[in-house]
CSV table of C-alpha atoms in Angstrom, one decimal:
chain,number,residue,atom,x,y,z
A,1,MET,CA,-112.1,10.8,54.5
A,2,ILE,CA,-109.8,7.9,54.5
A,3,LEU,CA,-110.5,4.7,56.2
A,4,THR,CA,-107.9,2.5,57.8
A,5,VAL,CA,-108.5,-0.9,59.1
A,6,THR,CA,-106.3,-2.5,61.9
A,7,LEU,CA,-108.0,-5.9,62.9
A,8,ASN,CA,-104.9,-6.5,65.1
A,9,THR,CA,-104.2,-3.4,66.9
A,10,ALA,CA,-101.4,-2.9,69.2
A,11,LEU,CA,-99.6,-0.7,71.7
A,12,ASP,CA,-96.1,-0.2,70.1
A,13,VAL,CA,-93.3,0.0,72.8
A,14,THR,CA,-89.9,1.1,71.7
A,15,TYR,CA,-86.9,0.7,73.9
A,16,ARG,CA,-83.3,2.3,73.0
A,17,VAL,CA,-80.5,0.6,74.4
A,18,PRO,CA,-76.7,1.5,73.9
A,19,ARG,CA,-75.9,-1.8,72.4
A,20,LEU,CA,-78.1,-5.0,72.1
A,21,LEU,CA,-76.4,-8.1,73.3
A,22,PRO,CA,-77.6,-11.7,73.7
A,23,HIS,CA,-77.7,-13.4,77.3
A,24,ALA,CA,-77.0,-9.8,78.9
A,25,SER,CA,-79.0,-7.2,80.9
A,26,HIS,CA,-79.5,-3.9,79.4
A,27,ARG,CA,-80.0,-0.4,80.7
A,28,VAL,CA,-82.6,1.4,78.5
A,29,THR,CA,-82.1,4.9,77.6
A,30,ALA,CA,-85.5,5.9,76.3
A,31,VAL,CA,-88.9,4.4,76.2
A,32,THR,CA,-91.9,5.4,74.0
A,33,GLU,CA,-95.4,4.1,73.6
A,34,ARG,CA,-97.7,4.9,70.7
A,35,PRO,CA,-101.2,3.3,69.3
A,36,GLY,CA,-99.9,0.7,66.8
A,37,GLY,CA,-100.6,-2.0,64.5
A,38,LYS,CA,-100.1,-1.2,60.7
A,39,GLY,CA,-103.2,0.7,60.1
A,40,LEU,CA,-103.0,2.8,63.0
A,41,ASN,CA,-99.6,3.9,61.9
A,42,VAL,CA,-100.8,4.5,58.4
A,43,ALA,CA,-103.7,6.7,60.1
A,44,ARG,CA,-101.4,9.1,62.0
A,45,VAL,CA,-99.1,9.7,58.7
A,46,LEU,CA,-102.2,10.3,56.7
A,47,ALA,CA,-103.4,12.8,59.3
A,48,ALA,CA,-99.9,14.5,59.3
A,49,LEU,CA,-100.2,14.8,55.6
A,50,GLY,CA,-103.7,16.7,56.1
A,51,HIS,CA,-106.1,14.0,55.3
A,52,LYS,CA,-109.1,13.4,57.3
A,53,VAL,CA,-108.9,9.8,58.5
A,54,THR,CA,-111.0,7.2,60.5
A,55,ALA,CA,-109.2,4.3,62.1
A,56,THR,CA,-111.3,1.1,62.8
A,57,GLY,CA,-110.6,-2.6,64.0
A,58,PHE,CA,-110.5,-4.3,67.3
A,59,ALA,CA,-109.4,-2.9,70.5
A,60,GLY,CA,-109.9,-4.7,73.9
A,61,GLY,CA,-108.7,-5.2,77.6
A,62,PRO,CA,-106.2,-2.9,79.3
A,63,VAL,CA,-103.8,-2.6,76.4
A,64,GLY,CA,-106.9,-1.5,74.2
A,65,SER,CA,-107.8,1.0,76.6
A,66,VAL,CA,-104.4,2.6,76.5
A,67,VAL,CA,-104.4,2.5,72.8
A,68,ARG,CA,-107.8,4.2,72.4
A,69,SER,CA,-106.6,6.8,75.2
A,70,ALA,CA,-103.4,7.6,73.2
A,71,LEU,CA,-105.3,7.5,69.8
A,72,ALA,CA,-107.8,10.2,71.1
A,73,ALA,CA,-104.7,12.6,71.5
A,74,SER,CA,-103.7,11.9,67.8
A,75,PRO,CA,-104.8,15.0,65.9
A,76,GLY,CA,-106.8,14.2,62.8
A,77,VAL,CA,-107.5,10.7,63.5
A,78,VAL,CA,-111.3,9.7,64.1
A,79,ASP,CA,-111.4,6.5,66.6
A,80,ALA,CA,-113.9,3.9,65.3
A,81,LEU,CA,-112.4,1.2,66.9
A,82,VAL,CA,-114.6,-1.8,68.0
A,83,PRO,CA,-114.4,-3.3,71.4
A,84,CYS,CA,-113.6,-6.9,71.9
A,85,GLY,CA,-113.5,-9.1,74.9
A,86,GLY,CA,-110.0,-10.2,74.6
A,87,ALA,CA,-106.9,-8.0,75.1
A,88,SER,CA,-105.1,-6.2,72.5
A,89,ARG,CA,-101.5,-7.0,72.0
A,90,ARG,CA,-98.2,-5.2,72.5
A,91,THR,CA,-95.3,-5.0,70.0
A,92,LEU,CA,-91.8,-4.4,71.3
A,93,ALA,CA,-89.1,-2.9,69.2
A,94,VAL,CA,-85.5,-2.6,70.8
A,95,VAL,CA,-83.3,0.0,69.0
A,96,ASP,CA,-79.6,-0.9,69.3
A,97,GLU,CA,-78.2,2.8,69.4
A,98,ALA,CA,-74.7,1.6,68.4
A,99,SER,CA,-75.5,0.0,65.2
A,100,GLY,CA,-79.0,1.5,64.4
A,101,ASP,CA,-80.6,-1.9,64.0
A,102,THR,CA,-83.8,-2.9,65.4
A,103,THR,CA,-85.1,-6.0,67.0
A,104,GLN,CA,-88.8,-6.7,66.9
A,105,PHE,CA,-91.0,-8.9,69.2
A,106,ASN,CA,-94.9,-9.2,68.1
A,107,GLU,CA,-97.6,-10.7,70.6
A,108,PRO,CA,-100.5,-12.5,68.5
A,109,GLY,CA,-103.4,-10.5,69.7
A,110,PRO,CA,-107.0,-11.2,71.2
A,111,LEU,CA,-109.1,-14.3,70.3
A,112,ILE,CA,-112.0,-12.6,68.3
A,113,THR,CA,-115.4,-14.4,68.6
A,114,PRO,CA,-117.8,-14.9,65.7
A,115,ALA,CA,-120.3,-12.4,67.2
A,116,GLU,CA,-117.7,-9.9,67.5
A,117,TRP,CA,-116.7,-10.5,63.8
A,118,SER,CA,-120.3,-10.1,62.7
A,119,ARG,CA,-120.5,-6.9,64.7
A,120,PHE,CA,-117.2,-5.6,62.9
A,121,LEU,CA,-118.7,-6.5,59.6
A,122,ALA,CA,-121.9,-4.4,60.0
A,123,HIS,CA,-119.9,-1.6,61.4
A,124,TYR,CA,-117.4,-1.5,58.6
A,125,GLU,CA,-120.1,-1.7,56.0
A,126,GLU,CA,-121.5,1.7,57.4
A,127,LEU,CA,-118.1,3.3,57.5
A,128,VAL,CA,-116.8,2.4,54.1
A,129,SER,CA,-120.0,4.0,52.5
A,130,GLY,CA,-118.8,7.6,53.3
A,131,VAL,CA,-115.0,7.3,52.5
A,132,ARG,CA,-112.8,7.9,49.5
A,133,ALA,CA,-110.4,5.0,50.0
A,134,VAL,CA,-109.5,2.3,52.5
A,135,ALA,CA,-106.6,0.7,53.6
A,136,LEU,CA,-106.7,-2.8,55.1
A,137,CYS,CA,-103.5,-3.6,57.0
A,138,GLY,CA,-101.6,-6.1,59.0
A,139,SER,CA,-102.1,-9.6,60.4
A,140,LEU,CA,-105.4,-11.1,61.5
A,141,PRO,CA,-106.0,-11.7,65.3
A,142,PRO,CA,-106.8,-15.4,66.3
A,143,GLY,CA,-110.6,-16.3,65.5
A,144,VAL,CA,-110.8,-13.9,62.5
A,145,PRO,CA,-111.6,-16.0,59.4
A,146,VAL,CA,-108.7,-16.3,57.1
A,147,GLY,CA,-110.7,-14.8,54.2
A,148,ALA,CA,-111.5,-11.9,56.0
A,149,TYR,CA,-109.7,-9.3,53.9
A,150,ALA,CA,-111.4,-10.7,50.8
A,151,VAL,CA,-114.8,-9.9,52.4
A,152,LEU,CA,-113.7,-6.5,53.2
A,153,VAL,CA,-112.2,-5.9,49.9
A,154,ARG,CA,-115.5,-6.9,48.1
A,155,THR,CA,-117.5,-4.8,50.6
A,156,ALA,CA,-115.4,-1.7,49.7
A,157,ARG,CA,-115.6,-2.4,45.9
A,158,ALA,CA,-119.3,-2.8,46.1
A,159,ALA,CA,-119.6,0.7,47.5
A,160,GLY,CA,-117.2,1.9,44.8
A,161,VAL,CA,-114.3,2.6,47.0
A,162,PRO,CA,-110.8,1.7,46.1
A,163,VAL,CA,-108.6,-0.2,48.4
A,164,LEU,CA,-105.1,-0.8,49.3
A,165,LEU,CA,-104.4,-4.3,50.9
A,166,ASP,CA,-101.2,-4.7,52.9
A,167,THR,CA,-100.9,-8.2,54.5
A,168,SER,CA,-99.1,-11.6,54.1
A,169,GLY,CA,-99.5,-15.2,53.6
A,170,GLU,CA,-103.0,-16.8,53.1
A,171,ALA,CA,-104.7,-13.7,54.1
A,172,LEU,CA,-103.1,-11.9,51.1
A,173,ARG,CA,-103.6,-14.8,48.8
A,174,ARG,CA,-107.3,-14.8,49.4
A,175,GLY,CA,-107.3,-10.9,49.4
A,176,VAL,CA,-105.9,-10.5,46.1
A,177,ALA,CA,-108.5,-12.6,44.4
A,178,ALA,CA,-111.1,-10.2,45.6
A,179,ARG,CA,-109.2,-7.5,43.3
A,180,PRO,CA,-108.1,-4.7,45.5
A,181,GLU,CA,-106.8,-1.6,43.7
A,182,ILE,CA,-103.1,-1.9,45.2
A,183,ILE,CA,-101.3,-4.7,47.2
A,184,LYS,CA,-98.2,-3.8,49.1
A,185,PRO,CA,-96.1,-6.7,49.8
A,186,ASN,CA,-92.5,-6.9,50.7
A,187,ALA,CA,-90.2,-9.0,48.4
A,188,ALA,CA,-90.4,-12.0,50.7
A,189,GLU,CA,-94.3,-11.8,51.0
A,190,LEU,CA,-94.6,-11.4,47.3
A,191,ALA,CA,-92.5,-14.6,46.7
A,192,GLU,CA,-94.6,-16.6,49.2
A,193,LEU,CA,-97.6,-15.4,47.0
A,194,THR,CA,-96.5,-16.2,43.6
A,195,GLY,CA,-93.6,-18.7,44.1
A,196,SER,CA,-91.1,-16.2,42.1
A,197,ARG,CA,-88.3,-14.5,44.0
A,198,ASP,CA,-87.9,-12.1,40.9
A,199,PRO,CA,-89.9,-9.4,41.9
A,200,LEU,CA,-90.9,-8.0,38.4
A,201,PRO,CA,-92.4,-11.2,37.1
A,202,ALA,CA,-93.9,-11.9,40.5
A,203,SER,CA,-95.6,-8.6,40.2
A,204,ARG,CA,-97.0,-9.4,37.0
A,205,ASP,CA,-98.2,-12.6,38.2
A,206,ALA,CA,-100.0,-11.1,41.5
A,207,ARG,CA,-101.8,-8.8,39.0
A,208,ARG,CA,-103.0,-11.9,37.1
A,209,ARG,CA,-104.3,-13.0,40.3
A,210,GLY,CA,-106.5,-10.0,40.7
A,211,ALA,CA,-104.5,-6.9,42.0
A,212,HIS,CA,-104.9,-4.1,39.9
A,213,ALA,CA,-101.4,-2.7,40.8
A,214,VAL,CA,-98.8,-4.2,42.9
A,215,VAL,CA,-96.1,-2.1,44.8
A,216,THR,CA,-93.5,-4.0,46.2
A,217,SER,CA,-91.2,-2.9,48.9
A,218,LEU,CA,-87.4,-3.8,48.3
A,219,GLY,CA,-85.9,-2.6,51.4
A,220,PRO,CA,-83.1,0.1,50.8
A,221,ALA,CA,-83.6,-0.4,47.1
A,222,GLY,CA,-86.9,1.2,47.4
A,223,LEU,CA,-90.2,0.3,45.7
A,224,LEU,CA,-91.1,-1.5,42.4
A,225,ALA,CA,-94.6,-0.8,41.3
A,226,ALA,CA,-96.2,-2.9,38.5
A,227,THR,CA,-99.5,-1.2,37.1
A,228,ALA,CA,-101.8,-1.3,34.4
A,229,GLN,CA,-100.1,2.2,33.3
A,230,GLY,CA,-96.8,0.8,33.3
A,231,THR,CA,-93.8,-0.3,35.7
A,232,TRP,CA,-91.5,2.2,37.8
A,233,GLN,CA,-88.9,1.7,40.3
A,234,ALA,CA,-88.3,4.5,43.0
A,235,ALA,CA,-85.4,4.6,45.4
A,236,PRO,CA,-84.2,7.0,48.1
A,237,PRO,CA,-81.2,8.9,47.3
A,238,ARG,CA,-78.9,7.1,49.7
A,239,PRO,CA,-78.7,4.0,52.1
A,240,LEU,CA,-80.3,4.8,55.4
A,241,SER,CA,-79.9,3.4,58.7
A,242,GLY,CA,-82.3,3.9,61.7
A,243,ASN,CA,-85.4,2.2,63.0
A,244,PRO,CA,-87.6,0.8,60.1
A,245,THR,CA,-90.6,0.1,62.2
A,246,GLY,CA,-93.3,1.8,60.5
A,247,ALA,CA,-91.6,2.4,57.3
A,248,GLY,CA,-93.9,0.1,55.3
A,249,ASP,CA,-96.8,1.8,57.0
A,250,SER,CA,-95.5,5.2,55.7
A,251,VAL,CA,-95.3,3.7,52.1
A,252,VAL,CA,-99.2,2.8,52.3
A,253,ALA,CA,-99.9,6.3,53.6
A,254,GLY,CA,-98.0,7.7,50.9
A,255,LEU,CA,-99.7,5.6,48.2
A,256,LEU,CA,-103.4,6.0,49.6
A,257,SER,CA,-103.0,9.7,49.9
A,258,ALA,CA,-101.4,10.3,46.6
A,259,MET,CA,-104.3,8.0,44.9
A,260,ALA,CA,-107.1,9.9,46.8
A,261,GLU,CA,-105.5,13.1,45.4
A,262,GLY,CA,-105.5,11.9,41.9
A,263,LEU,CA,-101.6,11.9,41.5
A,264,ASP,CA,-99.9,9.8,38.8
A,265,TRP,CA,-97.8,6.6,39.6
A,266,PRO,CA,-94.4,8.5,39.6
A,267,ASP,CA,-95.7,11.1,42.1
A,268,ARG,CA,-97.3,8.6,44.2
A,269,LEU,CA,-93.9,6.6,44.5
A,270,THR,CA,-91.9,9.6,45.1
A,271,ARG,CA,-94.1,10.4,47.9
A,272,ALA,CA,-94.3,6.9,49.3
A,273,VAL,CA,-90.4,6.5,49.1
A,274,ALA,CA,-89.8,10.0,50.7
A,275,LEU,CA,-92.2,9.2,53.5
A,276,SER,CA,-90.7,5.7,54.1
A,277,ALA,CA,-87.2,7.1,54.3
A,278,ALA,CA,-88.2,9.9,56.6
A,279,THR,CA,-89.8,7.2,58.7
A,280,VAL,CA,-86.6,5.3,59.2
A,281,LEU,CA,-84.6,8.2,60.3
A,282,ALA,CA,-87.4,9.3,63.0
A,283,PRO,CA,-87.1,7.4,66.5
A,284,VAL,CA,-90.8,6.4,66.8
A,285,ALA,CA,-93.0,4.3,64.3
A,286,GLY,CA,-95.5,6.1,62.6
A,287,GLU,CA,-93.9,9.5,62.7
A,288,PHE,CA,-91.7,11.6,60.4
A,289,ASP,CA,-89.9,15.0,60.5
A,290,PRO,CA,-91.9,17.0,57.6
A,291,GLY,CA,-88.6,18.8,56.9
A,292,VAL,CA,-86.6,15.8,56.3
A,293,TYR,CA,-89.5,14.2,54.3
A,294,GLU,CA,-89.5,17.6,52.1
A,295,GLU,CA,-85.8,17.2,51.6
A,296,LEU,CA,-85.9,13.4,50.7
A,297,ARG,CA,-88.8,14.2,48.4
A,298,GLN,CA,-86.7,16.3,46.2
A,299,THR,CA,-84.2,13.5,45.8
A,300,VAL,CA,-86.0,10.3,45.3
A,301,ARG,CA,-85.1,8.7,42.0
A,302,VAL,CA,-87.9,7.2,39.8
A,303,ARG,CA,-87.3,5.2,37.0
A,304,ASN,CA,-89.6,3.9,34.2
A,305,GLY,CA,-89.3,0.2,33.7
A,306,ASN,CA,-91.5,-0.1,30.6
């Protein structure tokens, strides 16, 4: 069993329009809604890969009810979300069909009380004792302490469970110090953490700060991994256009599933890049076409940087 944590769950709404123009009215050609937030996207991809997965975090209000109802229909994902008094957020992605570009709008999320946070910590400690790996994903909702991920990393490590941390800003800075197995920033998040815009020395700096391995998303250029076993760069076979929403979450799912299966780093990166690319080509966040994934997996380029 793999556990994903999404403290700031969401209802992901995707609009498709023929062309997105400022200061104009738009006719929406298609609308889709899915349970969202990074960890729930990760959970769906893990389940599609055949892993048993439990999803936890907060869900509240009418949007939270919709999220939980939809999650119940997601094959292979166990709902272990914790109710909260505030209303869960929505995210809105607008896909410009002419260019393939996506514009994203993210609400802040519910206010979590100290009592709700304490209840979640007790719930998390129970869950983490019975899993093989944990993914801690996304932003912190208002009211959750900025050091929350550091606490969750330490709890998992005390139980002997490896953690992948995917967040940003001060939450990432504090979380790294708790020594997660993997962090997965993008290039901008890594630069903010370390002060360096060169991904390779920045990755090594992040490892000195506590991360056992650093896997950085480089956008169309793929992934850079700095680990105790060496350094690798992996890239898709060609530039891709589409909806990037959820592509980073597919990277997390690929890395976490491969780690749980005991694969080596080149194979982990191959899976992660292929899943990410297949997600970009899919119309909805957190989904991919298995046939497209398999085709891309055969063509991912992995280069040893040692």
